[in-house]
Amino acid sequence: MYNFDEMIDRKNTNALNTDGFRGYIFHAGPEKVFPYKDEEFVRMWVADMEFGIAPEILDALRARIDRQIFGYTGIFDSSYYESVAKWCKDHYRWVFPQEELCCSPGIIPALYQLAETLCTQEEKVLINTPAYGYFLHAAEYSNLGVLKSPLLKNEKGEFFIDYDHFEKQCADPHCKLVFWCNPQNPTGRVWKEDELKRIAEVVEKYNLWIISDEIHCDLIRQGQVHTPMAKIMPDYPKLITCMAPTKTFNMAGLSFSNIIIRDPELRETFRKRDKLFGMVNTMSLTAAKAAYDFGDPWLQELRVYLDENFAFVKAFLTEHMPEAVMNISEATYLSWVDLSKVLPDVADLPGFFANRAGVLLEGGNALFVGNAEGYIRLNLAMPRAVIKTGLERMRNAINAHKAQRDNH
């Protein structure tokens, strides 16, 4: 019913994906030039999709436009909550009270605000590595210390929690807050109930705040089950859950997220500190509600297409780059690939592939906060033909580099 093979031109839309990669990946401006024109790159980097959003959402936006006026907008009735609650009940068999629902333009600004509110400058935030870079930036913004607990991994590329090390870090007297990521970005792990229970026990033992970033929870492989941390910790007051329709339905530019805060005092502070004083973007609210009300058929077809993309990439790497270690992600549309045995002499993998293959991607410790050396993250939320081109370019660049190295 939905066409995920359609090629959509995003040029001249001020998209970070097409126009902002120099600053984000390379910390450079327009002066940085490559052997490829910007429009020639295969863009497998930032976590938005190359798919058009569900037509049902576009219809809702058009209908809202036809109302002609875009005045100050907030959430003044229960209809949005009812849409979110039904989604969570249908998909996760979990509901939360309406009063706990807060909104933010995004999970990132919420992380900044919550870290600043919950911690003093003598206190620290704990994250698992490799980690989403903005977990680190949110702590740094408030001059907080950062504790890291590296995930363990096996030869298949599967990641696991180092519970002993995690508890050791939680026991640090300065540890105040855990940034928890489920599903985990960039590894793609969907933490199972027994894993979540062990983490919950440690967090409760040391009476820590925990923010569970669950933005990728809808983007799971078929057969996987996402368990909100709130189901594991049903009565723990120091839990905040973060979810967003924007990641699921490719609406990042519409800036809208759900911040579910149990503690009444923190909830009040969070709302008082809201620099938008409760106002939301008219079109963002319209799109978010439509996504929850009408977007599920699109999401189910998307998941099938993404599963096929992951299988395609796994088969390609097995045939053409057998030294690459890739375990199919249990969630997200991002593949976390270990190239340390493929390009052991290349320190800057994003730079290598941009210059030698015309492929934009992210990877390494600089972007993923540690425990990420030798890894790249590939965005697979795009037409399969584009992925094929990108992988072929990467293979050719690797082979040319190896030939050049061997000749020397």
Coordinates of C-alpha atoms in Angstrom, one line a residue:
M1 CA 0.0 0.0 0.0
Y2 CA 2.9 2.4 0.8
N3 CA 5.8 3.0 -1.5
F4 CA 9.1 2.8 0.4
D5 CA 11.1 2.6 -2.9
E6 CA 10.2 6.1 -3.9
M7 CA 13.1 8.5 -4.3
I8 CA 12.3 11.9 -2.8
D9 CA 14.4 15.0 -3.5
R10 CA 15.3 16.8 -0.3
K11 CA 17.6 19.4 -1.7
N12 CA 16.9 23.1 -0.8
T13 CA 14.7 22.2 2.2
N14 CA 17.3 23.2 4.8
A15 CA 17.5 19.6 5.9
L16 CA 20.3 18.7 8.3
N17 CA 20.6 15.5 6.3
T18 CA 21.5 17.2 3.0
D19 CA 22.8 20.6 4.0
G20 CA 24.2 20.3 7.6
F21 CA 26.5 17.4 7.4
R22 CA 29.8 19.4 7.3
G23 CA 29.1 21.0 10.7
Y24 CA 27.6 17.9 12.4
I25 CA 30.1 15.2 11.3
F26 CA 33.2 17.1 10.4
H27 CA 32.9 20.3 12.6
A28 CA 33.6 22.3 9.5
G29 CA 31.8 24.9 7.3
P30 CA 31.3 25.4 3.6
E31 CA 35.0 25.7 3.1
K32 CA 35.4 21.9 3.5
V33 CA 35.4 20.4 0.0
F34 CA 35.2 16.7 -1.0
P35 CA 35.9 14.9 -4.3
Y36 CA 32.1 14.6 -4.5
K37 CA 29.5 17.2 -5.0
D38 CA 27.0 17.4 -2.2
E39 CA 24.2 16.0 -4.3
E40 CA 26.4 13.0 -5.3
F41 CA 26.8 11.7 -1.7
V42 CA 24.9 8.6 -0.5
R43 CA 23.7 9.9 2.9
M44 CA 23.6 7.0 5.5
W45 CA 24.3 9.2 8.5
V46 CA 21.8 11.2 10.6
A47 CA 18.8 9.4 12.1
D48 CA 15.9 10.5 9.9
M49 CA 14.4 8.5 7.0
E50 CA 14.4 8.9 3.3
F51 CA 10.8 7.8 3.2
G52 CA 7.8 10.1 2.8
I53 CA 5.6 10.1 5.9
A54 CA 2.3 8.4 6.0
P55 CA -0.3 10.0 3.8
E56 CA -2.8 9.9 6.6
I57 CA -0.6 12.3 8.5
L58 CA -0.3 14.6 5.5
D59 CA -4.1 14.6 5.1
A60 CA -4.5 15.7 8.8
L61 CA -1.9 18.5 8.2
R62 CA -3.8 19.7 5.0
A63 CA -7.1 19.7 6.9
R64 CA -5.5 21.8 9.7
I65 CA -4.1 24.2 7.1
D66 CA -7.6 24.6 5.7
R67 CA -8.7 26.0 9.1
Q68 CA -6.6 29.0 8.0
I69 CA -5.5 30.3 11.4
F70 CA -2.4 29.2 13.4
G71 CA -2.7 31.0 16.7
Y72 CA -1.1 30.2 20.0
T73 CA -1.5 26.5 20.6
G74 CA -1.3 24.3 23.6
I75 CA -2.8 21.0 24.9
F76 CA -6.0 22.2 26.5
D77 CA -8.1 19.0 26.3
S78 CA -7.6 15.3 26.8
S79 CA -7.7 14.2 23.1
Y80 CA -3.9 14.1 22.6
Y81 CA -3.4 12.2 25.8
E82 CA -6.1 9.7 24.8
S83 CA -4.3 9.1 21.5
V84 CA -0.9 8.5 23.2
A85 CA -2.5 6.3 25.9
K86 CA -4.3 4.1 23.3
W87 CA -1.1 3.7 21.4
C88 CA 0.9 2.7 24.5
K89 CA -1.9 0.3 25.6
D90 CA -2.2 -1.3 22.2
H91 CA 1.6 -1.6 21.6
Y92 CA 3.1 -2.0 25.0
R93 CA 0.2 -3.0 27.3
W94 CA 1.1 0.0 29.4
V95 CA -0.8 3.2 30.4
F96 CA 0.1 6.1 32.5
P97 CA -2.0 8.8 34.2
Q98 CA -2.8 11.9 32.1
E99 CA -1.3 14.3 34.6
E100 CA 2.1 12.7 34.1
L101 CA 2.2 13.7 30.4
C102 CA 4.4 16.7 29.6
C103 CA 5.5 17.8 26.1
S104 CA 8.8 19.1 24.8
P105 CA 10.0 20.2 21.4
G106 CA 12.3 17.2 21.6
I107 CA 13.8 14.6 23.9
I108 CA 17.2 16.4 23.6
P109 CA 16.0 19.7 25.1
A110 CA 14.2 17.7 27.7
L111 CA 17.4 15.9 28.7
Y112 CA 19.2 19.3 28.9
Q113 CA 16.4 20.7 31.1
L114 CA 16.1 17.6 33.3
A115 CA 19.8 17.2 33.9
E116 CA 20.1 20.9 34.9
T117 CA 17.1 20.6 37.2
L118 CA 18.0 17.3 38.9
C119 CA 21.7 17.6 39.4
T120 CA 24.2 20.1 41.0
Q121 CA 27.6 20.6 39.5
E122 CA 29.1 18.3 42.1
E123 CA 27.0 15.4 40.8
K124 CA 27.3 13.0 37.9
V125 CA 25.3 11.4 35.2
L126 CA 25.8 7.7 34.2
I127 CA 25.6 6.5 30.6
N128 CA 26.3 3.2 28.9
T129 CA 28.7 3.4 26.0
P130 CA 28.7 3.5 23.1
A131 CA 26.1 6.2 23.6
Y132 CA 24.1 8.7 21.7
G133 CA 26.3 11.8 21.7
Y134 CA 23.6 14.1 23.2
F135 CA 23.6 12.2 26.4
L136 CA 27.1 13.5 27.0
H137 CA 26.2 17.0 25.7
A138 CA 23.3 17.2 28.0
A139 CA 25.5 16.6 31.0
E140 CA 28.3 18.9 29.7
Y141 CA 25.7 21.7 29.2
S142 CA 25.2 21.9 33.0
N143 CA 28.9 21.2 33.8
L144 CA 28.0 17.8 35.3
G145 CA 30.4 14.9 35.7
V146 CA 29.9 11.9 33.5
L147 CA 30.3 8.3 34.5
K148 CA 30.5 5.7 31.7
S149 CA 29.7 2.0 31.9
P150 CA 30.8 0.3 28.7
L151 CA 28.6 -2.4 27.2
L152 CA 30.2 -5.8 26.7
K153 CA 30.2 -7.5 23.3
N154 CA 30.8 -11.0 21.9
E155 CA 32.3 -12.1 18.6
K156 CA 28.9 -12.0 16.9
G157 CA 28.6 -8.3 17.5
E158 CA 26.0 -8.7 20.2
F159 CA 26.0 -6.3 23.2
F160 CA 25.3 -7.0 26.8
I161 CA 25.2 -5.1 30.1
D162 CA 28.1 -5.3 32.4
Y163 CA 26.0 -5.3 35.6
D164 CA 28.9 -5.3 38.0
H165 CA 30.5 -2.3 36.4
F166 CA 27.1 -0.6 36.1
E167 CA 26.5 -1.0 39.8
K168 CA 30.0 0.1 40.7
Q169 CA 29.3 3.4 38.8
C170 CA 25.9 3.7 40.5
A171 CA 27.6 3.3 43.9
D172 CA 29.7 6.4 43.2
P173 CA 28.5 8.9 45.9
H174 CA 28.3 11.6 43.3
C175 CA 26.1 9.6 40.9
K176 CA 22.6 11.2 40.8
L177 CA 21.1 10.4 37.4
V178 CA 21.1 7.5 34.9
F179 CA 20.5 8.2 31.2
W180 CA 19.0 4.9 30.1
C181 CA 18.5 4.1 26.4
N182 CA 16.0 1.4 25.4
P183 CA 16.1 0.4 22.6
Q184 CA 19.8 1.2 22.8
N185 CA 21.3 3.6 20.3
P186 CA 23.7 2.9 18.5
T187 CA 23.8 -0.8 19.2
G188 CA 20.1 -1.5 18.5
R189 CA 19.6 -3.7 21.5
V190 CA 16.1 -4.2 22.8
W191 CA 16.6 -4.8 26.5
K192 CA 14.6 -7.8 27.7
E193 CA 12.6 -7.9 30.9
D194 CA 15.2 -9.8 32.9
E195 CA 17.9 -7.3 31.9
L196 CA 15.6 -4.3 32.8
K197 CA 14.8 -5.8 36.1
R198 CA 18.5 -6.1 37.1
I199 CA 19.1 -2.5 36.1
A200 CA 16.0 -1.4 38.0
E201 CA 17.2 -3.2 41.1
V202 CA 20.5 -1.3 41.0
V203 CA 18.9 2.1 40.3
E204 CA 16.4 1.6 43.2
K205 CA 19.1 0.3 45.5
Y206 CA 21.1 3.6 45.2
N207 CA 17.9 5.7 44.9
L208 CA 18.9 7.3 41.6
W209 CA 16.9 9.3 39.1
I210 CA 16.5 7.5 35.8
I211 CA 15.5 8.9 32.5
S212 CA 14.5 6.2 30.0
D213 CA 14.9 7.4 26.5
E214 CA 12.6 5.1 24.5
I215 CA 12.4 7.1 21.3
H216 CA 13.2 4.1 19.1
C217 CA 10.6 1.8 20.8
D218 CA 8.2 1.6 17.9
L219 CA 11.0 0.8 15.4
I220 CA 11.6 -2.8 16.4
R221 CA 12.2 -5.8 14.2
Q222 CA 9.2 -8.1 13.7
G223 CA 9.0 -10.6 16.5
Q224 CA 10.7 -8.3 19.0
V225 CA 8.9 -6.8 22.0
H226 CA 9.6 -3.5 23.6
T227 CA 9.1 -3.3 27.4
P228 CA 8.9 0.3 28.8
M229 CA 11.0 0.7 31.9
A230 CA 7.8 2.1 33.5
K231 CA 6.3 -1.4 33.4
I232 CA 9.4 -2.8 35.2
M233 CA 9.4 0.0 37.8
P234 CA 5.7 0.5 38.3
D235 CA 5.9 2.4 41.6
Y236 CA 9.3 4.0 41.4
P237 CA 8.8 7.8 41.6
K238 CA 12.2 8.9 40.2
L239 CA 11.5 7.6 36.7
I240 CA 11.0 9.8 33.6
T241 CA 10.0 8.1 30.3
C242 CA 10.7 9.8 27.0
M243 CA 8.9 8.8 23.8
A244 CA 8.2 10.6 20.5
P245 CA 6.1 10.0 17.3
T246 CA 8.6 12.1 15.4
K247 CA 11.3 9.4 15.2
T248 CA 8.7 6.6 14.4
F249 CA 7.0 8.6 11.7
N250 CA 9.9 10.6 10.2
M251 CA 8.7 13.9 11.5
A252 CA 11.8 15.2 13.3
G253 CA 11.4 18.6 11.8
L254 CA 8.0 18.9 13.5
S255 CA 9.8 18.8 16.9
F256 CA 7.4 17.1 19.4
S257 CA 8.0 14.6 22.1
N258 CA 6.3 13.1 25.2
I259 CA 8.0 13.5 28.5
I260 CA 6.2 11.3 31.1
I261 CA 7.2 12.5 34.6
R262 CA 5.9 10.7 37.7
D263 CA 7.2 12.9 40.5
P264 CA 4.7 15.8 40.9
E265 CA 7.3 18.3 42.2
L266 CA 9.7 17.6 39.2
R267 CA 6.7 17.8 36.9
E268 CA 5.8 21.2 38.1
T269 CA 9.4 22.4 37.9
F270 CA 9.7 21.0 34.4
R271 CA 6.6 22.9 33.3
K272 CA 7.7 26.1 35.0
R273 CA 11.1 26.0 33.4
D274 CA 9.5 25.5 29.9
K275 CA 10.8 28.4 27.9
L276 CA 7.7 28.1 25.6
F277 CA 5.4 28.4 28.6
G278 CA 3.2 25.5 27.5
M279 CA 2.8 26.5 23.9
V280 CA 3.3 24.0 21.2
N281 CA 3.7 24.1 17.4
T282 CA 0.2 23.9 15.8
M283 CA 1.3 21.6 13.0
S284 CA 3.4 19.4 15.3
L285 CA 0.5 18.7 17.6
T286 CA -1.7 17.9 14.6
A287 CA 0.8 15.5 13.1
A288 CA 1.6 13.8 16.4
K289 CA -2.0 13.1 17.1
A290 CA -2.7 11.9 13.5
A291 CA 0.4 9.6 13.7
Y292 CA -0.9 7.9 16.8
D293 CA -4.5 7.7 15.5
F294 CA -3.9 6.6 11.9
G295 CA -0.2 5.7 11.5
D296 CA -0.1 2.1 12.5
P297 CA -0.7 0.5 9.1
W298 CA 2.2 2.6 7.7
L299 CA 4.4 1.6 10.6
Q300 CA 3.7 -2.1 10.1
E301 CA 4.7 -1.9 6.4
L302 CA 7.8 0.1 7.3
R303 CA 8.9 -2.5 9.7
V304 CA 8.7 -5.2 7.0
Y305 CA 10.7 -3.0 4.6
L306 CA 13.3 -2.3 7.3
D307 CA 13.7 -5.9 8.2
E308 CA 14.4 -6.7 4.5
N309 CA 16.9 -3.9 4.4
F310 CA 18.8 -5.3 7.3
A311 CA 18.8 -8.8 5.7
F312 CA 20.1 -7.3 2.5
V313 CA 23.0 -5.5 4.2
K314 CA 23.9 -8.5 6.3
A315 CA 24.1 -10.6 3.1
F316 CA 26.1 -8.0 1.3
L317 CA 28.6 -7.7 4.1
T318 CA 28.9 -11.4 4.5
E319 CA 29.7 -11.8 0.8
H320 CA 31.9 -8.7 0.2
M321 CA 33.3 -7.7 3.6
P322 CA 33.4 -10.9 5.6
E323 CA 35.7 -9.4 8.2
A324 CA 33.0 -6.8 9.1
V325 CA 31.1 -7.7 12.2
M326 CA 27.4 -6.9 12.0
N327 CA 24.6 -8.2 14.2
I328 CA 21.2 -7.3 12.9
S329 CA 19.8 -4.6 15.2
E330 CA 16.8 -5.7 17.3
A331 CA 15.4 -2.2 16.9
T332 CA 16.1 1.2 15.2
Y333 CA 16.8 1.6 11.5
L334 CA 20.5 2.0 12.3
S335 CA 23.1 -0.7 11.8
W336 CA 26.2 -0.8 14.1
V337 CA 29.0 -2.3 12.2
D338 CA 32.5 -3.2 13.4
L339 CA 35.1 -2.5 10.7
S340 CA 38.1 -2.7 12.9
K341 CA 39.4 -5.8 11.1
V342 CA 38.5 -4.4 7.7
L343 CA 40.3 -1.0 8.0
P344 CA 42.6 -1.4 11.0
D345 CA 44.8 1.4 9.7
V346 CA 42.1 4.0 9.3
A347 CA 41.4 6.2 12.3
D348 CA 38.8 8.5 10.8
L349 CA 36.2 6.2 9.2
P350 CA 33.6 9.0 8.5
G351 CA 36.4 11.0 6.7
F352 CA 37.6 8.0 4.8
F353 CA 34.2 7.0 3.4
A354 CA 33.2 10.6 2.6
N355 CA 36.4 11.2 0.6
R356 CA 37.0 7.8 -0.9
A357 CA 33.4 6.5 -1.4
G358 CA 31.1 9.5 -1.4
V359 CA 29.2 8.0 1.5
L360 CA 28.2 10.0 4.6
L361 CA 28.1 8.0 7.8
E362 CA 28.9 8.3 11.5
G363 CA 31.1 6.3 13.8
G364 CA 33.9 6.2 16.3
N365 CA 34.4 7.4 19.8
A366 CA 34.2 11.1 18.9
L367 CA 30.5 10.7 17.9
F368 CA 29.5 7.9 20.2
V369 CA 31.1 8.8 23.5
G370 CA 33.5 5.8 23.8
N371 CA 33.6 2.0 23.3
A372 CA 33.0 2.8 19.6
E373 CA 36.4 2.7 18.0
G374 CA 36.4 0.9 14.6
Y375 CA 32.6 1.1 14.4
I376 CA 30.3 2.9 11.9
R377 CA 26.6 3.5 12.1
L378 CA 24.7 3.1 8.9
N379 CA 21.2 4.5 8.5
L380 CA 19.1 1.9 6.6
A381 CA 15.9 3.9 6.4
M382 CA 16.0 4.5 2.7
P383 CA 15.1 2.8 -0.6
R384 CA 17.1 -0.4 -1.0
A385 CA 18.5 0.8 -4.3
V386 CA 20.3 3.7 -2.5
I387 CA 21.6 1.3 0.2
K388 CA 23.0 -1.0 -2.6
T389 CA 24.8 2.0 -4.2
G390 CA 26.3 3.1 -0.9
L391 CA 27.5 -0.4 0.1
E392 CA 29.0 -0.9 -3.4
R393 CA 30.9 2.3 -3.1
M394 CA 32.1 1.4 0.4
R395 CA 33.3 -2.0 -0.9
N396 CA 35.2 -0.5 -3.8
A397 CA 36.9 2.1 -1.6
I398 CA 37.9 -0.6 0.9
N399 CA 39.3 -2.8 -1.9
A400 CA 41.2 0.1 -3.4
H401 CA 42.7 1.1 0.0
K402 CA 43.8 -2.5 0.6
A403 CA 45.4 -2.8 -2.8
Q404 CA 47.2 0.5 -2.3
R405 CA 48.4 -0.6 1.2
D406 CA 49.5 -4.0 0.0
N407 CA 51.5 -2.4 -2.9
H408 CA 53.5 -0.4 -0.4

